[in-house]
Protein backbone atom coordinates (compact mmCIF):
# COMPACT_ATOMS: atom_id res chain seq x y z
CA UNK A 1 0.00 0.00 0.00
CA UNK A 2 1.42 3.36 -1.06
CA UNK A 3 1.24 6.04 1.62
CA UNK A 4 0.71 9.73 0.99
CA UNK A 5 3.94 11.74 1.01
CA UNK A 6 3.50 14.49 3.60
CA UNK A 7 7.02 15.86 3.09
CA UNK A 8 5.93 18.75 0.87
CA UNK A 9 2.94 19.80 2.96
CA UNK A 10 3.43 23.12 4.74
CA UNK A 11 2.10 21.77 8.05
CA UNK A 12 4.80 20.69 10.53
CA UNK A 13 2.45 18.08 12.00
CA UNK A 14 1.91 16.46 8.60
CA UNK A 15 5.63 16.50 7.84
CA UNK A 16 6.41 14.95 11.22
CA UNK A 17 3.85 12.21 10.66
CA UNK A 18 5.50 11.50 7.34
CA UNK A 19 8.70 10.63 9.22
CA UNK A 20 7.41 8.86 12.34
CA UNK A 21 3.64 8.48 11.98
CA UNK A 22 3.72 4.70 11.70
CA UNK A 23 3.40 3.00 15.11
CA UNK A 24 6.33 0.61 14.63
CA UNK A 25 8.62 3.57 13.97
CA UNK A 26 7.58 5.28 17.19
CA UNK A 27 8.05 2.05 19.16
CA UNK A 28 11.52 1.57 17.63
CA UNK A 29 12.41 5.12 18.72
CA UNK A 30 11.05 4.35 22.20
CA UNK A 31 13.25 1.27 22.42
CA UNK A 32 16.25 3.25 21.18
CA UNK A 33 15.69 5.66 24.10
CA UNK A 34 15.63 2.59 26.38
CA UNK A 35 19.14 1.84 25.08
CA UNK A 36 18.48 -0.78 22.41
CA UNK A 37 20.50 -0.43 19.24
CA UNK A 38 20.84 -3.81 17.53
CA UNK A 39 18.45 -5.42 15.10
CA UNK A 40 17.98 -8.54 17.23
CA UNK A 41 17.27 -6.41 20.32
CA UNK A 42 14.51 -4.49 18.51
CA UNK A 43 13.12 -7.71 17.03
CA UNK A 44 12.97 -9.43 20.43
CA UNK A 45 11.54 -6.41 22.26
CA UNK A 46 8.86 -5.60 19.71
CA UNK A 47 8.10 -9.13 18.49
CA UNK A 48 8.08 -7.69 14.98
CA UNK A 49 8.66 -9.59 11.73
CA UNK A 50 12.23 -9.13 10.44
CA UNK A 51 11.09 -7.77 7.06
CA UNK A 52 8.88 -5.17 8.77
CA UNK A 53 11.69 -4.18 11.15
CA UNK A 54 14.12 -3.86 8.25
CA UNK A 55 11.72 -1.49 6.44
CA UNK A 56 11.02 0.61 9.52
CA UNK A 57 14.70 0.93 10.46
CA UNK A 58 15.54 1.87 6.86
CA UNK A 59 12.81 4.53 6.96
CA UNK A 60 14.14 5.97 10.22
CA UNK A 61 17.67 6.06 8.77
CA UNK A 62 16.43 7.63 5.53
CA UNK A 63 14.40 10.13 7.54
CA UNK A 64 17.48 11.16 9.52
CA UNK A 65 16.23 9.98 12.94
CA UNK A 66 18.68 7.07 13.23
CA UNK A 67 22.03 6.19 11.75
CA UNK A 68 23.17 2.70 10.79
CA UNK A 69 26.69 1.92 12.00
CA UNK A 70 28.64 -1.29 11.44
CA UNK A 71 29.96 -2.80 14.69
CA UNK A 72 31.20 -6.17 13.35
CA UNK A 73 32.91 -6.97 10.06
CA UNK A 74 32.71 -10.77 10.28
CA UNK A 75 29.89 -11.36 10.08
CA UNK A 76 28.72 -7.89 9.09
CA UNK A 77 26.48 -6.55 11.86
CA UNK A 78 24.97 -3.12 12.33
CA UNK A 79 23.57 -1.07 15.14
CA UNK A 80 21.05 1.73 14.88
CA UNK A 81 21.73 4.87 16.86
CA UNK A 82 19.65 7.97 17.41
CA UNK A 83 20.81 11.06 15.53
CA UNK A 84 20.29 14.57 16.90
CA UNK A 85 16.95 14.62 15.09
CA UNK A 86 16.04 11.30 16.72
CA UNK A 87 17.10 12.50 20.17
CA UNK A 88 15.01 15.64 19.64
CA UNK A 89 11.97 13.34 19.34
CA UNK A 90 12.13 12.63 23.09
CA UNK A 91 9.63 15.36 24.13
CA UNK A 92 7.09 13.77 21.78
CA UNK A 93 7.56 10.41 23.53
CA UNK A 94 7.25 12.12 26.91
CA UNK A 95 3.97 13.65 25.76
CA UNK A 96 2.76 10.19 24.64
CA UNK A 97 3.60 8.81 28.10
CA UNK A 98 1.71 11.58 29.92
CA UNK A 99 -1.31 11.43 27.60
CA UNK A 100 -1.45 7.63 27.65
CA UNK A 101 -1.22 7.53 31.45
CA UNK A 102 -3.93 10.19 31.79
CA UNK A 103 -6.39 8.81 29.24
CA UNK A 104 -5.65 5.17 28.44
CA UNK A 105 -4.54 3.53 31.69
CA UNK A 106 -7.53 2.95 33.98
CA UNK A 107 -5.44 0.34 35.82
CA UNK A 108 -2.77 2.93 36.56
CA UNK A 109 0.48 4.04 34.97
CA UNK A 110 2.94 1.38 33.86
CA UNK A 111 5.66 3.89 32.96
CA UNK A 112 6.52 7.12 34.74
CA UNK A 113 8.97 9.94 34.21
CA UNK A 114 10.61 10.57 37.58
CA UNK A 115 13.22 12.88 39.05
CA UNK A 116 16.67 11.25 39.25
CA UNK A 117 17.23 13.13 42.51
CA UNK A 118 13.98 12.49 44.36
CA UNK A 119 12.36 9.62 42.47
CA UNK A 120 9.11 11.59 42.43
CA UNK A 121 7.01 11.51 39.25
CA UNK A 122 7.20 14.56 37.02
CA UNK A 123 4.04 16.55 36.36
CA UNK A 124 4.72 17.23 32.70
CA UNK A 125 3.70 20.53 31.16
CA UNK A 126 4.78 22.23 27.98
CA UNK A 127 6.64 25.42 28.89
CA UNK A 128 7.66 28.43 26.83
CA UNK A 129 11.44 28.57 27.32
CA UNK A 130 11.41 32.35 26.70
CA UNK A 131 8.95 33.23 29.45
CA UNK A 132 8.95 30.13 31.66
CA UNK A 133 5.14 30.07 31.45
CA UNK A 134 3.12 26.94 30.82
CA UNK A 135 1.67 26.95 27.32
CA UNK A 136 -2.11 27.02 27.64
CA UNK A 137 -5.10 28.06 25.55
CA UNK A 138 -5.63 31.31 27.47
CA UNK A 139 -2.17 32.77 26.83
CA UNK A 140 -1.01 31.10 23.61
CA UNK A 141 -2.52 30.46 20.18
CA UNK A 142 -1.56 29.14 16.78
CA UNK A 143 -0.15 31.75 14.41
CA UNK A 144 1.21 31.57 10.88
CA UNK A 145 4.96 31.33 10.50
CA UNK A 146 7.02 33.04 7.82
CA UNK A 147 6.57 30.09 5.41
CA UNK A 148 2.81 29.72 5.95
CA UNK A 149 0.69 29.39 2.84
CA UNK A 150 -2.24 31.68 2.17
CA UNK A 151 -4.58 28.78 2.97
CA UNK A 152 -2.93 28.26 6.35
CA UNK A 153 -2.98 32.00 7.12
CA UNK A 154 -6.70 32.18 6.29
CA UNK A 155 -7.44 29.09 8.39
CA UNK A 156 -5.58 30.50 11.39
CA UNK A 157 -7.31 33.87 11.10
CA UNK A 158 -10.70 32.10 11.09
CA UNK A 159 -9.72 29.97 14.09
CA UNK A 160 -8.64 33.04 16.07
CA UNK A 161 -12.02 34.74 15.40
CA UNK A 162 -13.87 31.83 17.03
CA UNK A 163 -11.54 31.24 19.95
CA UNK A 164 -12.99 31.90 23.37
Backbone as numpy.savetxt, mean C-alpha at the origin, in Angstrom:
# Nx Ny Nz CAx CAy CAz Cx Cy Cz
-7.26 -12.62 -18.26 -8.10 -11.44 -18.26 -7.22 -10.21 -18.26
-7.45 -9.31 -19.20 -6.68 -8.08 -19.32 -7.27 -7.04 -18.38
-6.40 -6.44 -17.57 -6.86 -5.40 -16.64 -6.69 -4.03 -17.27
-7.49 -3.09 -16.82 -7.39 -1.71 -17.27 -6.08 -1.13 -16.78
-5.39 -0.37 -17.63 -4.16 0.29 -17.25 -4.51 1.66 -16.66
-4.29 1.80 -15.35 -4.60 3.05 -14.66 -3.42 4.02 -14.67
-2.30 3.62 -15.23 -1.08 4.42 -15.18 -1.16 5.80 -15.79
-2.05 5.99 -16.74 -2.17 7.30 -17.39 -3.32 8.14 -16.83
-4.07 7.59 -15.91 -5.16 8.36 -15.31 -4.58 9.44 -14.40
-5.21 10.60 -14.34 -4.67 11.68 -13.53 -4.87 11.48 -12.02
-5.68 10.52 -11.63 -6.00 10.32 -10.22 -4.92 9.50 -9.53
-4.34 10.00 -8.42 -3.29 9.24 -7.73 -3.81 7.95 -7.11
-5.09 7.88 -6.79 -5.65 6.64 -6.26 -5.69 5.58 -7.36
-6.15 5.95 -8.53 -6.19 5.02 -9.66 -4.79 4.54 -10.02
-3.84 5.45 -10.10 -2.47 5.06 -10.42 -1.90 4.11 -9.38
-2.17 4.38 -8.12 -1.69 3.51 -7.04 -2.30 2.12 -7.16
-3.60 2.05 -7.44 -4.25 0.77 -7.60 -3.67 -0.01 -8.78
-3.24 0.71 -9.79 -2.60 0.06 -10.92 -1.31 -0.66 -10.54
-0.66 -0.20 -9.51 0.60 -0.82 -9.04 0.37 -1.88 -7.99
-0.56 -1.67 -7.07 -0.69 -2.59 -5.92 -2.14 -2.98 -5.64
-3.05 -2.75 -6.56 -4.46 -2.96 -6.28 -4.92 -4.40 -6.28
-4.04 -5.33 -6.56 -4.38 -6.74 -6.56 -4.01 -7.29 -5.19
-4.89 -8.06 -4.55 -4.69 -8.45 -3.15 -3.42 -9.22 -2.91
-3.02 -10.10 -3.86 -1.77 -10.83 -3.64 -0.59 -9.88 -3.52
-0.58 -8.83 -4.33 0.52 -7.87 -4.29 0.61 -7.20 -2.93
-0.52 -6.82 -2.38 -0.52 -6.16 -1.07 -0.07 -7.14 0.01
-0.47 -8.41 -0.09 -0.04 -9.40 0.89 1.44 -9.71 0.77
1.97 -9.69 -0.45 3.42 -9.87 -0.63 4.16 -8.71 0.02
3.67 -7.49 -0.18 4.31 -6.32 0.46 4.23 -6.44 1.97
3.09 -6.87 2.49 2.95 -7.09 3.94 4.03 -8.05 4.43
4.17 -9.18 3.74 5.15 -10.17 4.16 6.58 -9.65 4.03
6.82 -8.80 3.05 8.15 -8.19 2.92 8.43 -7.30 4.13
7.42 -6.59 4.62 7.60 -5.78 5.84 7.81 -6.67 7.06
7.29 -7.90 7.03 7.53 -8.86 8.11 8.95 -9.43 8.04
9.66 -9.14 6.94 11.04 -9.61 6.82 11.25 -10.72 5.82
10.20 -11.18 5.15 10.38 -12.22 4.15 10.98 -11.62 2.89
11.80 -12.40 2.19 12.40 -11.88 0.97 12.57 -12.94 -0.11
12.47 -14.19 0.24 12.74 -15.25 -0.73 11.45 -15.87 -1.24
11.51 -16.31 -2.49 10.35 -16.87 -3.17 9.67 -17.93 -2.31
10.46 -18.88 -1.80 9.88 -19.98 -1.03 9.24 -19.49 0.26
9.77 -18.42 0.84 9.17 -17.85 2.05 7.78 -17.27 1.74
7.70 -16.50 0.65 6.41 -15.93 0.25 5.42 -17.04 -0.08
5.88 -18.05 -0.82 5.02 -19.15 -1.24 4.46 -19.89 -0.02
5.30 -20.16 0.96 4.87 -20.87 2.16 3.92 -20.02 3.01
4.26 -18.75 3.18 3.44 -17.85 4.00 2.06 -17.64 3.40
2.02 -17.42 2.10 0.76 -17.05 1.44 -0.03 -18.24 0.91
0.64 -19.39 0.82 0.00 -20.58 0.23 -0.54 -20.23 -1.16
0.32 -19.62 -1.95 -0.02 -19.14 -3.29 0.65 -20.04 -4.33
-0.01 -20.23 -5.44 0.56 -21.03 -6.53 1.83 -20.36 -7.05
2.86 -21.15 -7.36 4.13 -20.57 -7.83 3.99 -19.67 -9.05
3.14 -20.06 -10.01 2.99 -19.22 -11.20 2.36 -17.87 -10.86
1.41 -17.86 -9.93 0.78 -16.61 -9.50 1.80 -15.75 -8.75
2.57 -16.36 -7.87 3.59 -15.62 -7.11 4.63 -15.03 -8.05
5.04 -15.80 -9.04 6.02 -15.31 -10.02 5.48 -14.06 -10.71
4.22 -14.10 -11.13 3.62 -12.94 -11.82 3.52 -11.73 -10.90
3.10 -11.96 -9.67 2.92 -10.84 -8.74 4.27 -10.22 -8.36
5.27 -11.05 -8.11 6.60 -10.51 -7.80 7.16 -9.74 -8.99
6.98 -10.27 -10.19 7.44 -9.57 -11.40 6.75 -8.22 -11.53
5.45 -8.18 -11.23 4.71 -6.91 -11.30 5.21 -5.91 -10.28
5.53 -6.37 -9.08 6.04 -5.47 -8.04 7.43 -4.96 -8.41
8.24 -5.82 -9.04 9.57 -5.39 -9.50 9.41 -4.38 -10.63
8.57 -4.71 -11.61 8.33 -3.81 -12.73 7.76 -2.48 -12.27
6.91 -2.53 -11.25 6.30 -1.31 -10.72 7.21 -0.50 -9.81
8.40 -1.03 -9.53 9.38 -0.28 -8.74 9.19 -0.40 -7.23
8.34 -1.31 -6.77 8.13 -1.46 -5.32 9.10 -2.47 -4.69
9.61 -3.39 -5.52 10.58 -4.37 -5.03 11.69 -4.49 -6.06
12.84 -4.94 -5.60 13.93 -5.25 -6.51 14.29 -6.72 -6.35
14.68 -7.33 -7.45 15.07 -8.74 -7.47 16.59 -8.79 -7.44
17.14 -9.48 -6.44 18.59 -9.53 -6.27 19.03 -10.99 -6.11
20.03 -11.37 -6.90 20.54 -12.73 -6.82 21.36 -12.90 -5.55
21.09 -13.98 -4.79 21.86 -14.25 -3.57 22.62 -15.56 -3.66
22.37 -16.36 -4.71 23.10 -17.61 -4.91 23.28 -17.83 -6.41
24.53 -18.17 -6.79 24.81 -18.41 -8.20 24.52 -19.86 -8.59
24.81 -20.80 -7.69 24.61 -22.21 -7.98 23.86 -22.88 -6.86
22.62 -23.18 -7.04 21.79 -22.80 -8.18 21.41 -21.33 -8.09
21.02 -20.75 -9.22 20.62 -19.33 -9.17 19.38 -19.15 -8.31
19.49 -18.28 -7.31 18.38 -17.99 -6.40 18.32 -16.47 -6.21
17.09 -16.00 -6.04 16.87 -14.56 -5.93 16.07 -14.24 -4.68
16.30 -13.04 -4.20 15.47 -12.51 -3.12 14.81 -11.25 -3.64
13.73 -10.88 -2.98 12.95 -9.72 -3.38 12.93 -8.75 -2.22
13.47 -7.57 -2.46 13.63 -6.58 -1.41 12.82 -5.33 -1.72
12.30 -4.71 -0.68 11.55 -3.47 -0.86 12.47 -2.36 -1.33
12.02 -1.60 -2.30 12.71 -0.38 -2.73 12.22 0.77 -1.85
12.70 1.96 -2.10 12.19 3.13 -1.36 10.69 3.27 -1.61
10.28 3.09 -2.85 8.85 3.17 -3.17 8.07 2.12 -2.40
8.60 0.92 -2.31 7.94 -0.14 -1.54 7.88 0.18 -0.06
8.99 0.69 0.48 9.00 1.06 1.91 8.04 2.20 2.19
7.86 3.08 1.22 6.92 4.20 1.38 5.46 3.73 1.37
5.22 2.46 1.05 3.87 1.90 1.08 3.42 1.56 2.50
4.34 1.60 3.47 4.03 1.19 4.83 2.83 1.94 5.44
2.71 3.25 5.29 1.53 3.91 5.87 0.21 3.38 5.32
0.20 2.91 4.09 -1.01 2.33 3.52 -1.34 1.03 4.26
-0.32 0.20 4.51 -0.54 -1.04 5.27 -0.99 -0.73 6.69
-0.42 0.29 7.30 -0.85 0.68 8.64 -2.31 1.10 8.65
-2.72 1.80 7.60 -4.13 2.20 7.50 -5.02 0.98 7.31
-4.58 0.00 6.53 -5.34 -1.25 6.38 -5.50 -1.95 7.73
-4.44 -1.99 8.52 -4.50 -2.63 9.84 -5.55 -1.93 10.71
-5.45 -0.62 10.80 -6.39 0.14 11.65 -7.83 -0.03 11.17
-8.05 0.10 9.87 -9.41 -0.01 9.34 -9.94 -1.43 9.53
-9.12 -2.43 9.23 -9.55 -3.82 9.39 -9.88 -4.16 10.83
-9.04 -3.68 11.77 -9.32 -3.92 13.19 -10.61 -3.23 13.62
-10.84 -2.02 13.13 -12.03 -1.25 13.52 -13.32 -1.80 12.92
-13.25 -2.32 11.69 -14.49 -2.64 10.98 -14.68 -4.10 10.60
-13.63 -4.90 10.68 -13.75 -6.27 10.17 -13.30 -7.33 11.18
-13.14 -6.96 12.43 -12.63 -7.91 13.42 -13.53 -7.93 14.66
-14.75 -8.46 14.55 -15.63 -8.49 15.72 -15.06 -9.33 16.86
-14.16 -10.27 16.54 -13.54 -11.11 17.56 -12.37 -10.41 18.25
-11.99 -9.25 17.74 -10.87 -8.51 18.30 -9.69 -8.49 17.34
-8.78 -7.60 17.59 -7.62 -7.41 16.71 -6.67 -8.60 16.78
-6.17 -9.01 15.62 -5.16 -10.06 15.60 -3.77 -9.48 15.35
-3.70 -8.23 14.96 -2.43 -7.55 14.70 -2.56 -6.12 15.19
-1.60 -5.69 15.96 -1.58 -4.32 16.48 -0.29 -3.63 16.09
-0.32 -2.33 16.06 0.87 -1.51 15.95 1.09 -0.95 17.34
2.26 -1.27 17.93 2.51 -0.88 19.31 3.82 -0.10 19.43
3.91 0.68 20.49 5.12 1.44 20.79 6.24 0.47 21.18
7.41 0.63 20.60 8.57 -0.19 20.98 8.94 0.06 22.44
8.74 1.30 22.89 9.13 1.68 24.25 8.16 1.17 25.31
6.87 1.37 25.06 5.88 1.04 26.10 5.10 -0.24 25.83
5.06 -0.67 24.56 4.26 -1.82 24.20 2.78 -1.50 24.06
2.42 -0.25 24.27 1.01 0.15 24.17 0.61 0.32 22.70
-0.63 -0.08 22.37 -1.09 0.07 20.99 -1.16 1.54 20.57
-0.80 1.77 19.32 -0.90 3.12 18.75 -2.35 3.41 18.40
-2.76 4.64 18.57 -4.06 5.10 18.09 -3.75 5.88 16.83
-3.85 5.21 15.69 -3.38 5.79 14.44 -4.30 6.88 13.93
-3.70 8.00 13.56 -4.40 9.09 12.90 -3.49 9.62 11.80
-4.08 10.16 10.78 -3.32 10.79 9.72 -3.08 12.24 10.12
-1.82 12.65 10.13 -1.46 13.97 10.63 -0.78 14.78 9.53
-1.11 16.05 9.46 -0.44 16.99 8.56 0.92 17.31 9.18
2.00 16.91 8.52 3.34 17.13 9.06 3.67 18.62 9.17
3.04 19.47 8.37 3.31 20.91 8.44 2.73 21.56 9.69
1.52 21.14 10.06 0.85 21.78 11.19 0.81 20.91 12.44
0.98 19.61 12.26 0.85 18.69 13.39 -0.59 18.35 13.72
-1.54 18.87 12.93 -2.96 18.63 13.18 -3.43 17.35 12.51
-4.36 16.67 13.16 -4.98 15.50 12.56 -5.78 15.94 11.34
-5.67 15.19 10.26 -6.43 15.51 9.06 -7.85 14.98 9.25
-8.80 15.92 9.18 -10.21 15.58 9.38 -11.04 16.33 8.34
-12.32 15.99 8.28 -13.20 16.62 7.29 -13.50 18.08 7.59
-13.41 18.48 8.85 -13.72 19.86 9.20 -12.63 20.84 8.76
-11.38 20.41 8.83 -10.27 21.32 8.57 -9.58 21.11 7.23
-9.81 19.98 6.58 -9.11 19.66 5.34 -10.11 19.20 4.29
-9.76 19.43 3.03 -10.62 19.02 1.92 -9.75 18.65 0.73
-10.35 18.01 -0.25 -9.66 17.70 -1.49 -9.57 18.96 -2.32
-8.43 19.15 -2.98 -8.25 20.31 -3.85 -7.43 19.87 -5.07
-7.65 20.52 -6.20 -6.89 20.13 -7.39 -5.42 20.51 -7.24
-4.57 19.61 -7.73 -3.14 19.88 -7.76 -2.77 20.53 -9.08
-1.51 20.90 -9.24 -1.08 21.59 -10.45 -1.33 20.80 -11.73
-1.34 19.47 -11.66 -1.53 18.65 -12.85 -2.98 18.17 -13.02
-3.89 18.71 -12.24 -5.29 18.28 -12.32 -5.88 18.61 -13.68
-6.71 17.70 -14.17 -7.41 17.95 -15.43 -8.59 18.87 -15.17
-9.15 19.40 -16.23 -10.34 20.24 -16.09 -11.49 19.46 -15.48
-11.62 18.19 -15.84 -12.68 17.34 -15.29 -12.50 17.21 -13.78
-11.28 16.96 -13.34 -11.03 16.81 -11.91 -11.29 18.13 -11.19
-10.85 19.24 -11.77 -11.08 20.55 -11.15 -12.58 20.82 -10.98
-13.35 20.54 -12.03 -14.80 20.74 -11.97 -15.43 19.86 -10.90
-15.01 18.58 -10.86 -15.54 17.64 -9.87 -15.26 18.14 -8.46
-14.05 18.60 -8.21 -13.68 19.05 -6.87 -14.39 20.35 -6.48
-14.64 21.20 -7.43 -15.41 22.42 -7.16 -16.84 22.05 -6.77
-17.44 21.11 -7.50 -18.80 20.66 -7.18 -18.86 20.00 -5.80
-17.87 19.19 -5.48 -17.82 18.53 -4.17 -17.74 19.58 -3.06
-16.91 20.59 -3.25 -16.74 21.60 -2.19 -18.01 22.42 -1.97
-18.85 22.56 -2.99 -20.12 23.29 -2.87 -21.10 22.54 -1.96
-21.02 21.21 -1.97 -21.97 20.39 -1.23 -21.44 19.91 0.10
-20.21 20.25 0.40 -19.64 19.80 1.69 -20.28 20.55 2.84
-20.46 19.85 3.92 -21.09 20.46 5.11 -20.08 21.24 5.91
